[in-house]
């Protein structure tokens, strides 16, 4: 896969791992010495500031970009771990603020969101842009054509995989150029007990090429509630690093470096 730098994270369902993926990839690219800008467009349920322990440091937000403020001035520098110093965030604005700013500019809220994304992607200060969206592709469809890669996130369940296909069809209609699947919270134990679908089954059921699989980590919620990141050598961190490398054009196997978690490959297939 060639290298892509403008990434949109979407799904038709909420709570499937979009924001976790946005942060996981941002951290992975940042550790690969890229300057990364995270954009939170989830106006209903913004979370990136919390996941990055930056709640107290955010002053401006996405609505300021829509109003014409310089992207660099709005972006807040975040450092969720000691080895990360090239990561910035544009926090989401509230729906009330989006409504207010849109009407001030004589735009619909959808037009205003697109205007903001256009300004952000024009910025030459960053190597990688990662845009998190809310559940459902309502807003994502407004600006999907501006990104060069869309990652549709799904959980392991069959209904989630089917919903990912539906989201992908809508995004494609809206002009998304390349769409790939990311499977989150993949529970290997459940596959072994034949309770959940294995990777081959998921890939088979989806019309999307799969760019990565992120294992289920029962401690993740606890870690995220504290604004921390999973350990550098945890399977989750390695999974996002692998996805980032694949997006950068490197030939990395789906479960590279995750042997401790997955054991013998044939067991998960
Ligand atoms: N790989 C994973 N393992 C375990 N829990 C996960 C994983 N990825 C996400 N989660 C959990 O799933 C929930 C929803 O994740 P989130 O990224 O906020 O989803 P979304 O942005 O799609 O709503 C959170 O509680 C998060 O901790
Ligand atoms: Mg989210």
mmCIF file of N, CA and C in Angstrom, residues 154-244:
data_model
loop_
_atom_site.group_PDB
_atom_site.id
_atom_site.type_symbol
_atom_site.label_atom_id
_atom_site.label_comp_id
_atom_site.label_asym_id
_atom_site.label_seq_id
_atom_site.Cartn_x
_atom_site.Cartn_y
_atom_site.Cartn_z
ATOM 1 N N UNK A 154 -14.668 -1.540 13.001
ATOM 2 C CA UNK A 154 -15.704 -2.508 13.358
ATOM 3 C C UNK A 154 -15.244 -3.312 14.566
ATOM 4 N N UNK A 155 -16.201 -3.796 15.319
ATOM 5 C CA UNK A 155 -15.876 -4.786 16.344
ATOM 6 C C UNK A 155 -15.899 -6.158 15.674
ATOM 7 N N UNK A 156 -15.733 -7.173 16.507
ATOM 8 C CA UNK A 156 -15.611 -8.537 15.990
ATOM 9 C C UNK A 156 -16.960 -9.150 15.576
ATOM 10 N N UNK A 157 -18.045 -8.620 16.154
ATOM 11 C CA UNK A 157 -19.365 -9.212 15.906
ATOM 12 C C UNK A 157 -19.811 -9.093 14.457
ATOM 13 N N UNK A 158 -20.607 -10.055 14.029
ATOM 14 C CA UNK A 158 -21.037 -10.070 12.632
ATOM 15 C C UNK A 158 -21.892 -8.852 12.271
ATOM 16 N N UNK A 159 -22.717 -8.388 13.224
ATOM 17 C CA UNK A 159 -23.565 -7.230 12.919
ATOM 18 C C UNK A 159 -22.698 -5.980 12.756
ATOM 19 N N UNK A 160 -21.628 -5.917 13.537
ATOM 20 C CA UNK A 160 -20.730 -4.767 13.441
ATOM 21 C C UNK A 160 -20.009 -4.770 12.088
ATOM 22 N N UNK A 161 -19.615 -5.957 11.651
ATOM 23 C CA UNK A 161 -18.926 -6.073 10.348
ATOM 24 C C UNK A 161 -19.888 -5.683 9.228
ATOM 25 N N UNK A 162 -21.130 -6.103 9.366
ATOM 26 C CA UNK A 162 -22.130 -5.750 8.348
ATOM 27 C C UNK A 162 -22.363 -4.232 8.345
ATOM 28 N N UNK A 163 -22.440 -3.637 9.549
ATOM 29 C CA UNK A 163 -22.638 -2.192 9.649
ATOM 30 C C UNK A 163 -21.460 -1.437 9.024
ATOM 31 N N UNK A 164 -20.275 -2.013 9.138
ATOM 32 C CA UNK A 164 -19.087 -1.381 8.545
ATOM 33 C C UNK A 164 -19.221 -1.341 7.024
ATOM 34 N N UNK A 165 -19.770 -2.387 6.465
ATOM 35 C CA UNK A 165 -19.989 -2.427 5.016
ATOM 36 C C UNK A 165 -20.979 -1.349 4.581
ATOM 37 N N UNK A 166 -22.012 -1.174 5.406
ATOM 38 C CA UNK A 166 -23.036 -0.168 5.110
ATOM 39 C C UNK A 166 -22.405 1.227 5.164
ATOM 40 N N UNK A 167 -21.615 1.466 6.218
ATOM 41 C CA UNK A 167 -20.937 2.766 6.353
ATOM 42 C C UNK A 167 -20.032 3.012 5.159
ATOM 43 N N UNK A 168 -19.332 1.968 4.771
ATOM 44 C CA UNK A 168 -18.391 2.097 3.663
ATOM 45 C C UNK A 168 -19.107 2.458 2.360
ATOM 46 N N UNK A 169 -20.293 1.873 2.136
ATOM 47 C CA UNK A 169 -21.052 2.182 0.917
ATOM 48 C C UNK A 169 -21.466 3.657 0.916
ATOM 49 N N UNK A 170 -21.892 4.146 2.081
ATOM 50 C CA UNK A 170 -22.292 5.559 2.172
ATOM 51 C C UNK A 170 -21.096 6.493 1.953
ATOM 52 N N UNK A 171 -19.973 6.113 2.550
ATOM 53 C CA UNK A 171 -18.773 6.944 2.422
ATOM 54 C C UNK A 171 -18.271 6.948 0.974
ATOM 55 N N UNK A 172 -18.378 5.815 0.347
ATOM 56 C CA UNK A 172 -17.951 5.721 -1.058
ATOM 57 C C UNK A 172 -18.825 6.631 -1.929
ATOM 58 N N UNK A 173 -20.142 6.597 -1.684
ATOM 59 C CA UNK A 173 -21.063 7.468 -2.415
ATOM 60 C C UNK A 173 -20.711 8.939 -2.199
ATOM 61 N N UNK A 174 -20.195 9.227 -0.994
ATOM 62 C CA UNK A 174 -19.858 10.616 -0.654
ATOM 63 C C UNK A 174 -18.479 11.024 -1.205
ATOM 64 N N UNK A 175 -17.794 10.090 -1.836
ATOM 65 C CA UNK A 175 -16.527 10.443 -2.483
ATOM 66 C C UNK A 175 -15.276 9.958 -1.783
ATOM 67 N N UNK A 176 -15.428 9.117 -0.746
ATOM 68 C CA UNK A 176 -14.228 8.581 -0.069
ATOM 69 C C UNK A 176 -13.418 7.783 -1.081
ATOM 70 N N UNK A 177 -12.112 8.010 -1.080
ATOM 71 C CA UNK A 177 -11.281 7.422 -2.149
ATOM 72 C C UNK A 177 -10.880 5.983 -1.870
ATOM 73 N N UNK A 178 -10.265 5.753 -0.729
ATOM 74 C CA UNK A 178 -9.864 4.377 -0.383
ATOM 75 C C UNK A 178 -10.400 4.057 0.990
ATOM 76 N N UNK A 179 -11.064 2.945 1.115
ATOM 77 C CA UNK A 179 -11.670 2.597 2.403
ATOM 78 C C UNK A 179 -11.116 1.250 2.863
ATOM 79 N N UNK A 180 -10.664 1.210 4.091
ATOM 80 C CA UNK A 180 -10.109 -0.028 4.655
ATOM 81 C C UNK A 180 -10.788 -0.324 5.991
ATOM 82 N N UNK A 181 -10.760 -1.594 6.371
ATOM 83 C CA UNK A 181 -11.392 -2.022 7.617
ATOM 84 C C UNK A 181 -10.353 -2.169 8.734
ATOM 85 N N UNK A 182 -10.703 -1.668 9.929
ATOM 86 C CA UNK A 182 -9.902 -1.931 11.131
ATOM 87 C C UNK A 182 -10.801 -2.685 12.109
ATOM 88 N N UNK A 183 -10.370 -3.860 12.525
ATOM 89 C CA UNK A 183 -11.168 -4.648 13.477
ATOM 90 C C UNK A 183 -10.622 -4.387 14.883
ATOM 91 N N UNK A 184 -11.495 -3.853 15.756
ATOM 92 C CA UNK A 184 -11.060 -3.530 17.121
ATOM 93 C C UNK A 184 -11.610 -4.528 18.125
ATOM 94 N N UNK A 185 -10.987 -4.553 19.297
ATOM 95 C CA UNK A 185 -11.426 -5.415 20.412
ATOM 96 C C UNK A 185 -11.544 -6.872 19.993
ATOM 97 N N UNK A 186 -10.564 -7.315 19.222
ATOM 98 C CA UNK A 186 -10.588 -8.705 18.741
ATOM 99 C C UNK A 186 -10.237 -9.644 19.901
ATOM 100 N N UNK A 187 -11.209 -10.486 20.252
ATOM 101 C CA UNK A 187 -11.057 -11.362 21.415
ATOM 102 C C UNK A 187 -10.678 -12.776 20.973
ATOM 103 N N UNK A 188 -9.423 -13.092 21.166
ATOM 104 C CA UNK A 188 -8.911 -14.394 20.718
ATOM 105 C C UNK A 188 -9.505 -15.559 21.510
ATOM 106 N N UNK A 189 -9.672 -15.337 22.819
ATOM 107 C CA UNK A 189 -10.216 -16.417 23.649
ATOM 108 C C UNK A 189 -11.610 -16.823 23.162
ATOM 109 N N UNK A 190 -12.400 -15.801 22.785
ATOM 110 C CA UNK A 190 -13.762 -16.073 22.311
ATOM 111 C C UNK A 190 -13.737 -16.843 20.987
ATOM 112 N N UNK A 191 -12.709 -16.602 20.190
ATOM 113 C CA UNK A 191 -12.595 -17.342 18.915
ATOM 114 C C UNK A 191 -12.274 -18.794 19.222
ATOM 115 N N UNK A 192 -11.357 -18.972 20.181
ATOM 116 C CA UNK A 192 -10.958 -20.340 20.539
ATOM 117 C C UNK A 192 -12.158 -21.132 21.060
ATOM 118 N N UNK A 193 -13.042 -20.440 21.786
ATOM 119 C CA UNK A 193 -14.234 -21.127 22.320
ATOM 120 C C UNK A 193 -15.357 -21.173 21.279
ATOM 121 N N UNK A 194 -15.030 -20.706 20.072
ATOM 122 C CA UNK A 194 -15.985 -20.668 18.953
ATOM 123 C C UNK A 194 -17.215 -19.817 19.263
ATOM 124 N N UNK A 195 -16.997 -18.776 20.081
ATOM 125 C CA UNK A 195 -18.110 -17.874 20.406
ATOM 126 C C UNK A 195 -18.137 -16.669 19.468
ATOM 127 N N UNK A 196 -16.964 -16.274 18.971
ATOM 128 C CA UNK A 196 -16.894 -15.101 18.095
ATOM 129 C C UNK A 196 -16.191 -15.470 16.793
ATOM 130 N N UNK A 197 -16.412 -14.613 15.780
ATOM 131 C CA UNK A 197 -15.821 -14.875 14.463
ATOM 132 C C UNK A 197 -14.301 -14.712 14.502
ATOM 133 N N UNK A 198 -13.606 -15.563 13.792
ATOM 134 C CA UNK A 198 -12.162 -15.436 13.634
ATOM 135 C C UNK A 198 -11.845 -14.451 12.512
ATOM 136 N N UNK A 199 -10.549 -14.179 12.333
ATOM 137 C CA UNK A 199 -10.152 -13.167 11.348
ATOM 138 C C UNK A 199 -10.554 -13.534 9.919
ATOM 139 N N UNK A 200 -10.311 -14.779 9.567
ATOM 140 C CA UNK A 200 -10.642 -15.190 8.195
ATOM 141 C C UNK A 200 -12.142 -15.005 7.937
ATOM 142 N N UNK A 201 -12.930 -15.373 8.940
ATOM 143 C CA UNK A 201 -14.384 -15.241 8.811
ATOM 144 C C UNK A 201 -14.787 -13.763 8.626
ATOM 145 N N UNK A 202 -14.128 -12.894 9.403
ATOM 146 C CA UNK A 202 -14.442 -11.464 9.310
ATOM 147 C C UNK A 202 -14.036 -10.913 7.946
ATOM 148 N N UNK A 203 -12.829 -11.248 7.533
ATOM 149 C CA UNK A 203 -12.341 -10.747 6.244
ATOM 150 C C UNK A 203 -13.245 -11.258 5.118
ATOM 151 N N UNK A 204 -13.660 -12.494 5.271
ATOM 152 C CA UNK A 204 -14.535 -13.118 4.287
ATOM 153 C C UNK A 204 -15.906 -12.431 4.228
ATOM 154 N N UNK A 205 -16.408 -12.023 5.399
ATOM 155 C CA UNK A 205 -17.752 -11.437 5.471
ATOM 156 C C UNK A 205 -17.761 -9.980 5.013
ATOM 157 N N UNK A 206 -16.592 -9.321 5.038
ATOM 158 C CA UNK A 206 -16.540 -7.899 4.716
ATOM 159 C C UNK A 206 -16.132 -7.675 3.270
ATOM 160 N N UNK A 207 -16.682 -6.620 2.683
ATOM 161 C CA UNK A 207 -16.277 -6.287 1.310
ATOM 162 C C UNK A 207 -15.014 -5.420 1.336
ATOM 163 N N UNK A 208 -14.574 -5.040 2.548
ATOM 164 C CA UNK A 208 -13.432 -4.127 2.663
ATOM 165 C C UNK A 208 -12.120 -4.868 2.898
ATOM 166 N N UNK A 209 -11.031 -4.411 2.293
ATOM 167 C CA UNK A 209 -9.731 -4.970 2.651
ATOM 168 C C UNK A 209 -9.401 -4.589 4.095
ATOM 169 N N UNK A 210 -8.879 -5.539 4.858
ATOM 170 C CA UNK A 210 -8.591 -5.291 6.278
ATOM 171 C C UNK A 210 -7.155 -4.774 6.428
ATOM 172 N N UNK A 211 -7.008 -3.637 7.106
ATOM 173 C CA UNK A 211 -5.666 -3.046 7.260
ATOM 174 C C UNK A 211 -5.094 -3.324 8.653
ATOM 175 N N UNK A 212 -5.924 -3.848 9.557
ATOM 176 C CA UNK A 212 -5.370 -4.146 10.871
ATOM 177 C C UNK A 212 -6.383 -4.743 11.833
ATOM 178 N N UNK A 213 -5.843 -5.458 12.819
ATOM 179 C CA UNK A 213 -6.664 -6.086 13.851
ATOM 180 C C UNK A 213 -6.081 -5.683 15.206
ATOM 181 N N UNK A 214 -6.930 -5.119 16.066
ATOM 182 C CA UNK A 214 -6.462 -4.666 17.376
ATOM 183 C C UNK A 214 -7.040 -5.606 18.441
ATOM 184 N N UNK A 215 -6.178 -6.281 19.185
ATOM 185 C CA UNK A 215 -6.685 -7.236 20.165
ATOM 186 C C UNK A 215 -7.471 -6.595 21.299
ATOM 187 N N UNK A 216 -8.357 -7.366 21.879
ATOM 188 C CA UNK A 216 -9.108 -6.901 23.050
ATOM 189 C C UNK A 216 -8.153 -6.801 24.233
ATOM 190 N N UNK A 217 -8.223 -5.674 24.925
ATOM 191 C CA UNK A 217 -7.381 -5.460 26.097
ATOM 192 C C UNK A 217 -8.302 -5.076 27.254
ATOM 193 N N UNK A 218 -8.474 -5.999 28.196
ATOM 194 C CA UNK A 218 -9.460 -5.742 29.263
ATOM 195 C C UNK A 218 -9.068 -4.578 30.170
ATOM 196 N N UNK A 219 -7.803 -4.169 30.127
ATOM 197 C CA UNK A 219 -7.376 -3.056 30.987
ATOM 198 C C UNK A 219 -7.515 -1.693 30.290
ATOM 199 N N UNK A 220 -7.847 -1.710 29.010
ATOM 200 C CA UNK A 220 -7.803 -0.472 28.231
ATOM 201 C C UNK A 220 -8.731 0.627 28.764
ATOM 202 N N UNK A 221 -9.961 0.256 29.073
ATOM 203 C CA UNK A 221 -10.921 1.243 29.579
ATOM 204 C C UNK A 221 -10.375 1.934 30.838
ATOM 205 N N UNK A 222 -9.829 1.147 31.739
ATOM 206 C CA UNK A 222 -9.254 1.654 32.991
ATOM 207 C C UNK A 222 -8.116 2.625 32.677
ATOM 208 N N UNK A 223 -7.263 2.242 31.754
ATOM 209 C CA UNK A 223 -6.113 3.080 31.359
ATOM 210 C C UNK A 223 -6.615 4.398 30.750
ATOM 211 N N UNK A 224 -7.612 4.277 29.847
ATOM 212 C CA UNK A 224 -8.131 5.472 29.163
ATOM 213 C C UNK A 224 -8.820 6.423 30.134
ATOM 214 N N UNK A 225 -9.509 5.878 31.130
ATOM 215 C CA UNK A 225 -10.186 6.728 32.115
ATOM 216 C C UNK A 225 -9.196 7.613 32.862
ATOM 217 N N UNK A 226 -7.946 7.211 32.880
ATOM 218 C CA UNK A 226 -6.914 7.988 33.561
ATOM 219 C C UNK A 226 -6.087 8.837 32.592
ATOM 220 N N UNK A 227 -6.538 8.908 31.349
ATOM 221 C CA UNK A 227 -5.826 9.699 30.344
ATOM 222 C C UNK A 227 -4.452 9.150 30.026
ATOM 223 N N UNK A 228 -4.280 7.829 30.227
ATOM 224 C CA UNK A 228 -2.967 7.212 29.978
ATOM 225 C C UNK A 228 -3.015 6.393 28.689
ATOM 226 N N UNK A 229 -1.843 5.959 28.267
ATOM 227 C CA UNK A 229 -1.743 5.106 27.079
ATOM 228 C C UNK A 229 -1.378 3.694 27.510
ATOM 229 N N UNK A 230 -1.782 2.676 26.709
ATOM 230 C CA UNK A 230 -1.318 1.327 27.030
ATOM 231 C C UNK A 230 0.206 1.242 26.916
ATOM 232 N N UNK A 231 0.803 0.266 27.584
ATOM 233 C CA UNK A 231 2.272 0.089 27.562
ATOM 234 C C UNK A 231 2.789 0.003 26.115
ATOM 235 N N UNK A 232 4.033 0.440 25.938
ATOM 236 C CA UNK A 232 4.639 0.471 24.600
ATOM 237 C C UNK A 232 4.670 -0.932 23.980
ATOM 238 N N UNK A 233 4.898 -1.953 24.829
ATOM 239 C CA UNK A 233 5.016 -3.315 24.284
ATOM 240 C C UNK A 233 3.711 -4.120 24.389
ATOM 241 N N UNK A 234 2.593 -3.426 24.671
ATOM 242 C CA UNK A 234 1.318 -4.159 24.766
ATOM 243 C C UNK A 234 0.820 -4.494 23.357
ATOM 244 N N UNK A 235 0.052 -5.590 23.223
ATOM 245 C CA UNK A 235 -0.450 -5.969 21.897
ATOM 246 C C UNK A 235 -1.243 -4.843 21.219
ATOM 247 N N UNK A 236 -1.980 -4.051 22.009
ATOM 248 C CA UNK A 236 -2.756 -2.949 21.431
ATOM 249 C C UNK A 236 -1.833 -1.916 20.778
ATOM 250 N N UNK A 237 -0.795 -1.525 21.513
ATOM 251 C CA UNK A 237 0.147 -0.532 20.984
ATOM 252 C C UNK A 237 0.839 -1.071 19.733
ATOM 253 N N UNK A 238 1.237 -2.336 19.794
ATOM 254 C CA UNK A 238 1.926 -2.940 18.637
ATOM 255 C C UNK A 238 0.982 -3.012 17.432
ATOM 256 N N UNK A 239 -0.289 -3.339 17.699
ATOM 257 C CA UNK A 239 -1.261 -3.422 16.601
ATOM 258 C C UNK A 239 -1.373 -2.070 15.884
ATOM 259 N N UNK A 240 -1.473 -0.979 16.658
ATOM 260 C CA UNK A 240 -1.589 0.340 16.017
ATOM 261 C C UNK A 240 -0.294 0.730 15.306
ATOM 262 N N UNK A 241 0.824 0.316 15.878
ATOM 263 C CA UNK A 241 2.103 0.590 15.209
ATOM 264 C C UNK A 241 2.147 -0.139 13.858
ATOM 265 N N UNK A 242 1.667 -1.381 13.839
ATOM 266 C CA UNK A 242 1.630 -2.145 12.579
ATOM 267 C C UNK A 242 0.734 -1.473 11.541
ATOM 268 N N UNK A 243 -0.419 -0.999 11.997
ATOM 269 C CA UNK A 243 -1.346 -0.347 11.054
ATOM 270 C C UNK A 243 -0.697 0.926 10.498
ATOM 271 N N UNK A 244 -0.054 1.691 11.390
ATOM 272 C CA UNK A 244 0.606 2.930 10.946
ATOM 273 C C UNK A 244 1.694 2.616 9.916
#
